[in-house]
Amino acid sequence: MSEDAFQTGVVLGSVHFAQHVFRILPPLLPVLALSLGYPLWQLGALVSLYFAGSGFGQAPMGVLADRYDRRLIVPPSVAAMGVGYLVVAAAPRLTDPAAVVLVVAGEPLTGGVLVMGAGSLVAGLGASAIHPCGYPLVVANAPPEREGRALGRWGSAAKLGDAAAPLAVAGLVLVAAWHEVFLLFGGVGLCYGAALAPALSAGVVETRPGGQRLLDADGQADAAPADRRDYVYPFVALLVFFLARAFSEKGLKAFLPTFLVTAYGYTLAVGGLTLPAESLANVYFTAVFLVAAVTTLVTGWLVDRFDPRAVLVAMFAAATAILVVLATGRLSPLALLAVLAALGAANWGWVPARDAIMSDIAPPAREGRTFGYLHTVSHLFSAVAPVGIGLVAGATSLRESVLVLVAAMVVAVAAVAALFSGRVYRVPEAGGTSDPE
């Protein structure tokens, strides 16, 4: 790997890492529940607002990413993530956290939760540029024969961020209040956004939109695909996958730490230090994404050698079965760790396969929009997952609510399996055309 390629990988990987390490709301939910006393559905709504902001912004960000240089979009977006968390951190000072200011459907909403919700929304909007800009950046800066591995490194950086978030929270809550955690992340976001601007302007990373690169190369923009099996039908199949997958993933990410505390409640005593159930749950959560980070690298290697559709179906079907075991089993601490590790590998390690399929179907001049539209619709749909799972858990139990996520995962597997049909998808040939079947 050349020095420029290494630098490009580090810069792009750090952006994806930052986006995911800023997802600290789910691991902080048990702490917020104890500190603030808000009902689970309101705390779940904070997560929903974050992902709604992230989802709502991705479609317009995708359009911008196809028209303007991405180095003008990514740094301000990262800084906005920091601003959102600074607003959340300031909630106790901006309003009385316990004062009821609004009643919706008989449920009282305090000023504190409304300010925190606004901050969560802003942070989510900031995160919305990363996917529609980042995925095309990775593909544009990778040779075709190594695209899967490049996507694997990009995805692995995200999983390391997912792993670092609960680990950081587990340590920080031992020495800092919840609002101080948000204050720290907010300041880091502002500084990192400022540092990204010169890093992306150094001329090493190709940041121009795909359509502009084509015009510079041959003076022609790409034409719309003539056969719906080249773009429209596989896009719809991927959209169904995104919807079902996003619902299950957002629900699982939002409540997995709380599920581990409620369903198992394990603690850990080492010497004179006792790790409470909330902190141990975040350690488990970290293990999930550390395994996912390693698996994602392996998946990228597999995608460069095998059909990404087969890789995606196999891994997601395995994840569905593992989640059933987690929801219905009574596991010892070690068995729980093993099942969570397997879940991390199967449920979050398949990302390069999905991204390779998206890259195959997206015309260069529409790459930002394709990624943006898929993520926007799925994020908006999945924004109801934390609230919905919270309501189901309140009416039944968290174990039963996890089975709702299993049903969504079954739908996702079926959607990807449809891509094996020649009536739905024409697989591109090595030269860039599609197999006419």
mmCIF file of C-alpha atoms in Angstrom, residues 23-320:
data_model
loop_
_atom_site.group_PDB
_atom_site.id
_atom_site.type_symbol
_atom_site.label_atom_id
_atom_site.label_comp_id
_atom_site.label_asym_id
_atom_site.label_seq_id
_atom_site.Cartn_x
_atom_site.Cartn_y
_atom_site.Cartn_z
ATOM 1 C CA ARG A 23 -23.468 7.310 19.043
ATOM 2 C CA ILE A 24 -23.236 7.471 22.820
ATOM 3 C CA LEU A 25 -26.942 7.810 23.564
ATOM 4 C CA PRO A 26 -27.761 4.052 23.659
ATOM 5 C CA PRO A 27 -25.008 3.128 26.162
ATOM 6 C CA LEU A 28 -25.926 6.179 28.247
ATOM 7 C CA LEU A 29 -29.627 5.251 28.464
ATOM 8 C CA PRO A 30 -29.278 3.218 31.711
ATOM 9 C CA VAL A 31 -27.387 6.128 33.304
ATOM 10 C CA LEU A 32 -29.925 8.683 32.077
ATOM 11 C CA ALA A 33 -32.772 6.510 33.366
ATOM 12 C CA LEU A 34 -31.232 6.438 36.852
ATOM 13 C CA SER A 35 -30.195 10.100 36.878
ATOM 14 C CA LEU A 36 -33.256 11.725 35.324
ATOM 15 C CA GLY A 37 -36.092 9.289 35.958
ATOM 16 C CA TYR A 38 -37.599 9.794 32.509
ATOM 17 C CA PRO A 39 -39.730 6.900 31.191
ATOM 18 C CA LEU A 40 -38.085 4.512 28.738
ATOM 19 C CA TRP A 41 -40.132 5.727 25.789
ATOM 20 C CA GLN A 42 -38.877 9.310 26.261
ATOM 21 C CA LEU A 43 -35.273 8.155 26.511
ATOM 22 C CA GLY A 44 -35.854 6.015 23.437
ATOM 23 C CA ALA A 45 -37.229 9.124 21.734
ATOM 24 C CA LEU A 46 -33.837 10.830 22.198
ATOM 25 C CA VAL A 47 -32.245 8.008 20.224
ATOM 26 C CA SER A 48 -35.062 8.205 17.681
ATOM 27 C CA LEU A 49 -34.514 11.936 17.206
ATOM 28 C CA TYR A 50 -30.806 11.408 16.645
ATOM 29 C CA PHE A 51 -31.406 8.790 13.972
ATOM 30 C CA ALA A 52 -34.310 10.761 12.488
ATOM 31 C CA GLY A 53 -31.970 13.725 12.048
ATOM 32 C CA SER A 54 -29.306 11.491 10.588
ATOM 33 C CA GLY A 55 -31.816 9.898 8.231
ATOM 34 C CA PHE A 56 -33.655 13.053 7.177
ATOM 35 C CA GLY A 57 -30.430 14.773 6.190
ATOM 36 C CA GLN A 58 -28.952 11.984 4.091
ATOM 37 C CA ALA A 59 -31.131 12.437 0.988
ATOM 38 C CA PRO A 60 -30.360 16.167 0.560
ATOM 39 C CA MET A 61 -26.750 15.500 1.550
ATOM 40 C CA GLY A 62 -26.606 12.850 -1.180
ATOM 41 C CA VAL A 63 -27.784 15.392 -3.749
ATOM 42 C CA LEU A 64 -25.169 17.883 -2.532
ATOM 43 C CA ALA A 65 -22.494 15.171 -2.586
ATOM 44 C CA ASP A 66 -23.236 14.533 -6.281
ATOM 45 C CA ARG A 67 -22.914 18.243 -7.114
ATOM 46 C CA TYR A 68 -20.209 19.708 -4.894
ATOM 47 C CA ASP A 69 -16.774 18.743 -3.684
ATOM 48 C CA ARG A 70 -17.207 16.539 -0.619
ATOM 49 C CA ARG A 71 -14.412 18.291 1.259
ATOM 50 C CA LEU A 72 -16.787 21.256 1.576
ATOM 51 C CA ILE A 73 -19.492 19.099 3.174
ATOM 52 C CA VAL A 74 -17.887 16.633 5.577
ATOM 53 C CA PRO A 75 -15.957 18.921 8.013
ATOM 54 C CA PRO A 76 -18.903 21.233 8.871
ATOM 55 C CA SER A 77 -21.125 18.192 9.332
ATOM 56 C CA VAL A 78 -18.755 16.637 11.873
ATOM 57 C CA ALA A 79 -18.592 19.957 13.725
ATOM 58 C CA ALA A 80 -22.409 20.045 13.834
ATOM 59 C CA MET A 81 -22.379 16.693 15.642
ATOM 60 C CA GLY A 82 -20.336 18.368 18.359
ATOM 61 C CA VAL A 83 -22.701 21.342 18.540
ATOM 62 C CA GLY A 84 -25.666 19.016 19.080
ATOM 63 C CA TYR A 85 -24.039 17.307 22.043
ATOM 64 C CA LEU A 86 -23.067 20.658 23.547
ATOM 65 C CA VAL A 87 -26.783 21.518 23.504
ATOM 66 C CA VAL A 88 -27.587 18.226 25.265
ATOM 67 C CA ALA A 89 -24.892 18.950 27.855
ATOM 68 C CA ALA A 90 -26.340 22.405 28.484
ATOM 69 C CA ALA A 91 -29.895 21.114 29.085
ATOM 70 C CA PRO A 92 -29.666 21.233 32.924
ATOM 71 C CA ARG A 93 -28.541 24.879 32.734
ATOM 72 C CA LEU A 94 -30.934 25.993 30.009
ATOM 73 C CA THR A 95 -34.098 24.773 31.733
ATOM 74 C CA ASP A 96 -35.389 23.106 34.859
ATOM 75 C CA PRO A 97 -35.014 19.398 33.996
ATOM 76 C CA ALA A 98 -38.046 18.484 36.111
ATOM 77 C CA ALA A 99 -40.443 21.263 35.032
ATOM 78 C CA VAL A 100 -43.301 20.001 32.852
ATOM 79 C CA VAL A 101 -43.756 22.327 29.865
ATOM 80 C CA LEU A 102 -45.852 20.165 27.535
ATOM 81 C CA VAL A 103 -48.346 17.312 27.757
ATOM 82 C CA VAL A 104 -48.720 15.006 24.733
ATOM 83 C CA ALA A 105 -51.391 12.275 24.768
ATOM 84 C CA GLY A 106 -51.526 12.546 28.526
ATOM 85 C CA GLU A 107 -47.751 12.147 28.877
ATOM 86 C CA PRO A 108 -45.869 15.046 30.539
ATOM 87 C CA LEU A 109 -42.739 16.326 28.793
ATOM 88 C CA THR A 110 -40.202 18.325 30.782
ATOM 89 C CA GLY A 111 -38.095 21.185 29.523
ATOM 90 C CA GLY A 112 -35.008 19.074 30.059
ATOM 91 C CA VAL A 113 -36.078 16.259 27.752
ATOM 92 C CA LEU A 114 -37.181 18.740 25.060
ATOM 93 C CA VAL A 115 -33.796 20.510 25.042
ATOM 94 C CA MET A 116 -31.997 17.161 25.014
ATOM 95 C CA GLY A 117 -34.205 16.099 22.120
ATOM 96 C CA ALA A 118 -33.312 19.233 20.156
ATOM 97 C CA GLY A 119 -29.615 18.602 20.721
ATOM 98 C CA SER A 120 -29.961 14.966 19.684
ATOM 99 C CA LEU A 121 -31.671 16.064 16.466
ATOM 100 C CA VAL A 122 -28.882 18.537 15.635
ATOM 101 C CA ALA A 123 -26.210 15.898 16.290
ATOM 102 C CA GLY A 124 -28.056 13.494 14.010
ATOM 103 C CA LEU A 125 -28.310 16.081 11.247
ATOM 104 C CA GLY A 126 -24.570 16.594 11.507
ATOM 105 C CA ALA A 127 -23.983 12.870 11.088
ATOM 106 C CA SER A 128 -26.187 12.745 7.993
ATOM 107 C CA ALA A 129 -23.415 13.721 5.554
ATOM 108 C CA ILE A 130 -21.022 10.903 6.418
ATOM 109 C CA HIS A 131 -22.679 8.015 4.549
ATOM 110 C CA PRO A 132 -23.665 9.736 1.261
ATOM 111 C CA CYS A 133 -20.228 11.370 1.086
ATOM 112 C CA GLY A 134 -18.137 8.629 2.651
ATOM 113 C CA TYR A 135 -19.119 5.522 0.693
ATOM 114 C CA PRO A 136 -18.492 7.155 -2.718
ATOM 115 C CA LEU A 137 -15.212 8.574 -1.382
ATOM 116 C CA VAL A 138 -14.036 5.079 -0.463
ATOM 117 C CA VAL A 139 -14.973 3.641 -3.872
ATOM 118 C CA ALA A 140 -13.408 6.585 -5.744
ATOM 119 C CA ASN A 141 -10.107 6.133 -3.915
ATOM 120 C CA ALA A 142 -9.837 2.318 -4.229
ATOM 121 C CA PRO A 143 -8.807 0.215 -7.261
ATOM 122 C CA PRO A 144 -11.679 -2.070 -8.395
ATOM 123 C CA GLU A 145 -9.870 -5.274 -7.439
ATOM 124 C CA ARG A 146 -9.456 -4.030 -3.842
ATOM 125 C CA GLU A 147 -12.822 -2.322 -3.425
ATOM 126 C CA GLY A 148 -14.143 -4.973 -1.021
ATOM 127 C CA ARG A 149 -11.135 -4.631 1.249
ATOM 128 C CA ALA A 150 -11.377 -0.832 1.162
ATOM 129 C CA LEU A 151 -15.046 -1.064 2.129
ATOM 130 C CA GLY A 152 -14.024 -3.557 4.809
ATOM 131 C CA ARG A 153 -11.587 -1.087 6.351
ATOM 132 C CA TRP A 154 -14.204 1.677 6.132
ATOM 133 C CA GLY A 155 -16.774 -0.560 7.816
ATOM 134 C CA SER A 156 -14.267 -1.797 10.390
ATOM 135 C CA ALA A 157 -13.553 1.788 11.429
ATOM 136 C CA ALA A 158 -17.268 2.199 12.087
ATOM 137 C CA LYS A 159 -17.382 -0.919 14.247
ATOM 138 C CA LEU A 160 -14.356 0.258 16.203
ATOM 139 C CA GLY A 161 -16.310 3.453 16.802
ATOM 140 C CA ASP A 162 -19.329 1.430 17.891
ATOM 141 C CA ALA A 163 -17.072 -0.508 20.267
ATOM 142 C CA ALA A 164 -15.315 2.580 21.597
ATOM 143 C CA ALA A 165 -18.563 4.424 22.387
ATOM 144 C CA PRO A 166 -19.872 2.081 25.129
ATOM 145 C CA LEU A 167 -16.332 1.480 26.412
ATOM 146 C CA ALA A 168 -15.775 5.220 26.746
ATOM 147 C CA VAL A 169 -19.158 5.634 28.409
ATOM 148 C CA ALA A 170 -18.472 2.750 30.811
ATOM 149 C CA GLY A 171 -15.291 4.465 31.962
ATOM 150 C CA LEU A 172 -16.466 8.067 31.889
ATOM 151 C CA VAL A 173 -19.624 7.510 33.944
ATOM 152 C CA LEU A 174 -17.421 6.285 36.799
ATOM 153 C CA VAL A 175 -15.767 9.707 37.059
ATOM 154 C CA ALA A 176 -18.133 12.165 35.352
ATOM 155 C CA ALA A 177 -21.806 13.124 35.298
ATOM 156 C CA TRP A 178 -23.839 12.386 32.182
ATOM 157 C CA HIS A 179 -23.865 16.017 31.027
ATOM 158 C CA GLU A 180 -20.074 16.175 31.344
ATOM 159 C CA VAL A 181 -19.806 13.192 28.997
ATOM 160 C CA PHE A 182 -21.840 15.072 26.388
ATOM 161 C CA LEU A 183 -19.736 18.187 26.980
ATOM 162 C CA LEU A 184 -16.533 16.253 26.291
ATOM 163 C CA PHE A 185 -17.839 14.682 23.087
ATOM 164 C CA GLY A 186 -19.241 18.011 21.914
ATOM 165 C CA GLY A 187 -15.887 19.743 22.279
ATOM 166 C CA VAL A 188 -14.068 16.915 20.520
ATOM 167 C CA GLY A 189 -16.547 17.079 17.627
ATOM 168 C CA LEU A 190 -15.932 20.784 17.069
ATOM 169 C CA CYS A 191 -12.152 20.372 17.135
ATOM 170 C CA TYR A 192 -12.160 17.328 14.883
ATOM 171 C CA GLY A 193 -14.408 19.010 12.319
ATOM 172 C CA ALA A 194 -11.962 21.915 12.160
ATOM 173 C CA ALA A 195 -9.020 19.519 11.695
ATOM 174 C CA LEU A 196 -10.714 17.643 8.845
ATOM 175 C CA ALA A 197 -10.877 20.679 6.563
ATOM 176 C CA PRO A 198 -7.126 20.845 5.825
ATOM 177 C CA ALA A 199 -6.810 17.031 5.837
ATOM 178 C CA LEU A 200 -9.329 16.686 2.983
ATOM 179 C CA SER A 201 -7.855 19.654 1.091
ATOM 180 C CA ALA A 202 -4.295 18.307 0.870
ATOM 181 C CA GLY A 203 -4.825 16.876 -2.628
ATOM 182 C CA VAL A 204 -4.261 13.262 -1.573
ATOM 183 C CA VAL A 205 -7.925 12.225 -1.266
ATOM 184 C CA GLU A 206 -10.109 12.284 -4.413
ATOM 185 C CA THR A 207 -13.147 14.251 -3.216
ATOM 186 C CA ARG A 208 -14.839 15.295 -6.477
ATOM 187 C CA PRO A 209 -18.323 13.926 -7.309
ATOM 188 C CA GLY A 210 -18.482 10.914 -9.631
ATOM 189 C CA GLY A 211 -20.255 12.788 -12.422
ATOM 190 C CA GLN A 212 -17.594 15.495 -12.410
ATOM 191 C CA ARG A 213 -14.828 12.878 -12.583
ATOM 192 C CA LEU A 214 -16.501 11.312 -15.640
ATOM 193 C CA LEU A 215 -16.840 14.662 -17.390
ATOM 194 C CA ASP A 216 -13.198 15.424 -16.705
ATOM 195 C CA ALA A 217 -12.228 11.993 -18.101
ATOM 196 C CA ASP A 218 -14.252 11.734 -21.328
ATOM 197 C CA GLY A 219 -16.537 14.752 -21.528
ATOM 198 C CA GLN A 220 -19.692 12.685 -21.069
ATOM 199 C CA ALA A 221 -21.923 12.069 -18.086
ATOM 200 C CA ASP A 222 -23.346 8.615 -17.530
ATOM 201 C CA ALA A 223 -26.701 7.794 -19.065
ATOM 202 C CA ALA A 224 -29.613 6.433 -17.098
ATOM 203 C CA PRO A 225 -29.671 2.594 -16.975
ATOM 204 C CA ALA A 226 -31.828 1.269 -19.836
ATOM 205 C CA ASP A 227 -32.944 -1.908 -18.050
ATOM 206 C CA ARG A 228 -34.771 -1.625 -14.743
ATOM 207 C CA ARG A 229 -32.907 -4.702 -13.550
ATOM 208 C CA ASP A 230 -29.721 -2.638 -13.644
ATOM 209 C CA TYR A 231 -30.885 -0.070 -11.096
ATOM 210 C CA VAL A 232 -34.587 0.273 -10.270
ATOM 211 C CA TYR A 233 -35.441 -3.292 -9.228
ATOM 212 C CA PRO A 234 -32.267 -3.973 -7.225
ATOM 213 C CA PHE A 235 -32.658 -0.538 -5.637
ATOM 214 C CA VAL A 236 -36.149 -1.514 -4.448
ATOM 215 C CA ALA A 237 -34.859 -4.845 -3.102
ATOM 216 C CA LEU A 238 -32.075 -3.057 -1.252
ATOM 217 C CA LEU A 239 -34.569 -0.516 0.051
ATOM 218 C CA VAL A 240 -36.668 -3.292 1.613
ATOM 219 C CA PHE A 241 -33.485 -4.748 3.099
ATOM 220 C CA PHE A 242 -32.473 -1.340 4.452
ATOM 221 C CA LEU A 243 -35.887 -0.747 6.018
ATOM 222 C CA ALA A 244 -36.052 -4.106 7.775
ATOM 223 C CA ARG A 245 -32.385 -4.121 8.741
ATOM 224 C CA ALA A 246 -32.450 -0.560 10.056
ATOM 225 C CA PHE A 247 -35.506 -1.257 12.215
ATOM 226 C CA SER A 248 -33.852 -4.286 13.801
ATOM 227 C CA GLU A 249 -30.451 -2.626 14.165
ATOM 228 C CA LYS A 250 -31.681 0.618 15.695
ATOM 229 C CA GLY A 251 -33.903 -1.222 18.142
ATOM 230 C CA LEU A 252 -31.071 -3.552 19.090
ATOM 231 C CA LYS A 253 -28.487 -0.799 19.463
ATOM 232 C CA ALA A 254 -30.825 1.356 21.513
ATOM 233 C CA PHE A 255 -31.795 -1.294 24.035
ATOM 234 C CA LEU A 256 -29.088 -3.967 24.026
ATOM 235 C CA PRO A 257 -27.297 -2.476 27.079
ATOM 236 C CA THR A 258 -30.638 -2.054 28.860
ATOM 237 C CA PHE A 259 -31.648 -5.598 27.836
ATOM 238 C CA LEU A 260 -28.441 -6.994 29.326
ATOM 239 C CA VAL A 261 -29.033 -5.106 32.578
ATOM 240 C CA THR A 262 -32.714 -6.089 32.808
ATOM 241 C CA ALA A 263 -32.593 -9.683 31.572
ATOM 242 C CA TYR A 264 -29.267 -10.675 33.139
ATOM 243 C CA GLY A 265 -28.012 -7.980 35.506
ATOM 244 C CA TYR A 266 -24.545 -9.518 35.818
ATOM 245 C CA THR A 267 -21.888 -7.644 37.804
ATOM 246 C CA LEU A 268 -18.139 -8.207 37.940
ATOM 247 C CA ALA A 269 -15.885 -8.017 41.001
ATOM 248 C CA VAL A 270 -12.134 -7.760 40.394
ATOM 249 C CA GLY A 271 -10.059 -7.263 43.515
ATOM 250 C CA GLY A 272 -11.631 -4.392 45.389
ATOM 251 C CA LEU A 273 -13.424 -3.022 42.327
ATOM 252 C CA THR A 274 -16.994 -3.989 41.542
ATOM 253 C CA LEU A 275 -18.254 -3.221 38.072
ATOM 254 C CA PRO A 276 -22.015 -2.528 38.263
ATOM 255 C CA ALA A 277 -24.461 -4.116 35.842
ATOM 256 C CA GLU A 278 -24.741 -0.925 33.768
ATOM 257 C CA SER A 279 -20.974 -0.722 33.202
ATOM 258 C CA LEU A 280 -20.597 -4.463 32.568
ATOM 259 C CA ALA A 281 -23.396 -4.282 29.996
ATOM 260 C CA ASN A 282 -21.424 -1.627 28.132
ATOM 261 C CA VAL A 283 -18.320 -3.834 28.299
ATOM 262 C CA TYR A 284 -20.372 -6.608 26.676
ATOM 263 C CA PHE A 285 -21.622 -4.057 24.143
ATOM 264 C CA THR A 286 -18.030 -3.115 23.376
ATOM 265 C CA ALA A 287 -17.087 -6.762 22.803
ATOM 266 C CA VAL A 288 -19.876 -7.042 20.222
ATOM 267 C CA PHE A 289 -18.414 -4.301 18.064
ATOM 268 C CA LEU A 290 -14.776 -5.265 18.546
ATOM 269 C CA VAL A 291 -15.641 -8.659 17.062
ATOM 270 C CA ALA A 292 -17.632 -6.894 14.328
ATOM 271 C CA ALA A 293 -14.635 -4.699 13.487
ATOM 272 C CA VAL A 294 -12.414 -7.723 12.886
ATOM 273 C CA THR A 295 -15.139 -9.619 11.022
ATOM 274 C CA THR A 296 -15.747 -6.652 8.726
ATOM 275 C CA LEU A 297 -12.147 -6.823 7.517
ATOM 276 C CA VAL A 298 -12.565 -10.532 6.769
ATOM 277 C CA THR A 299 -15.856 -9.848 4.985
ATOM 278 C CA GLY A 300 -14.147 -7.280 2.753
ATOM 279 C CA TRP A 301 -11.646 -9.960 1.725
ATOM 280 C CA LEU A 302 -14.511 -12.391 1.030
ATOM 281 C CA VAL A 303 -16.362 -9.819 -1.087
ATOM 282 C CA ASP A 304 -13.327 -9.443 -3.369
ATOM 283 C CA ARG A 305 -13.472 -13.208 -4.007
ATOM 284 C CA PHE A 306 -17.111 -14.293 -3.786
ATOM 285 C CA ASP A 307 -20.568 -13.050 -4.720
ATOM 286 C CA PRO A 308 -21.447 -10.309 -2.189
ATOM 287 C CA ARG A 309 -25.105 -11.401 -2.300
ATOM 288 C CA ALA A 310 -24.208 -14.860 -1.000
ATOM 289 C CA VAL A 311 -21.984 -13.385 1.701
ATOM 290 C CA LEU A 312 -24.734 -11.021 2.838
ATOM 291 C CA VAL A 313 -27.509 -13.639 2.927
ATOM 292 C CA ALA A 314 -25.392 -16.162 4.823
ATOM 293 C CA MET A 315 -24.252 -13.717 7.484
ATOM 294 C CA PHE A 316 -27.620 -12.070 8.041
ATOM 295 C CA ALA A 317 -29.425 -15.417 8.274
ATOM 296 C CA ALA A 318 -26.901 -16.485 10.917
ATOM 297 C CA ALA A 319 -27.472 -13.226 12.806
ATOM 298 C CA THR A 320 -31.216 -13.890 12.877
#
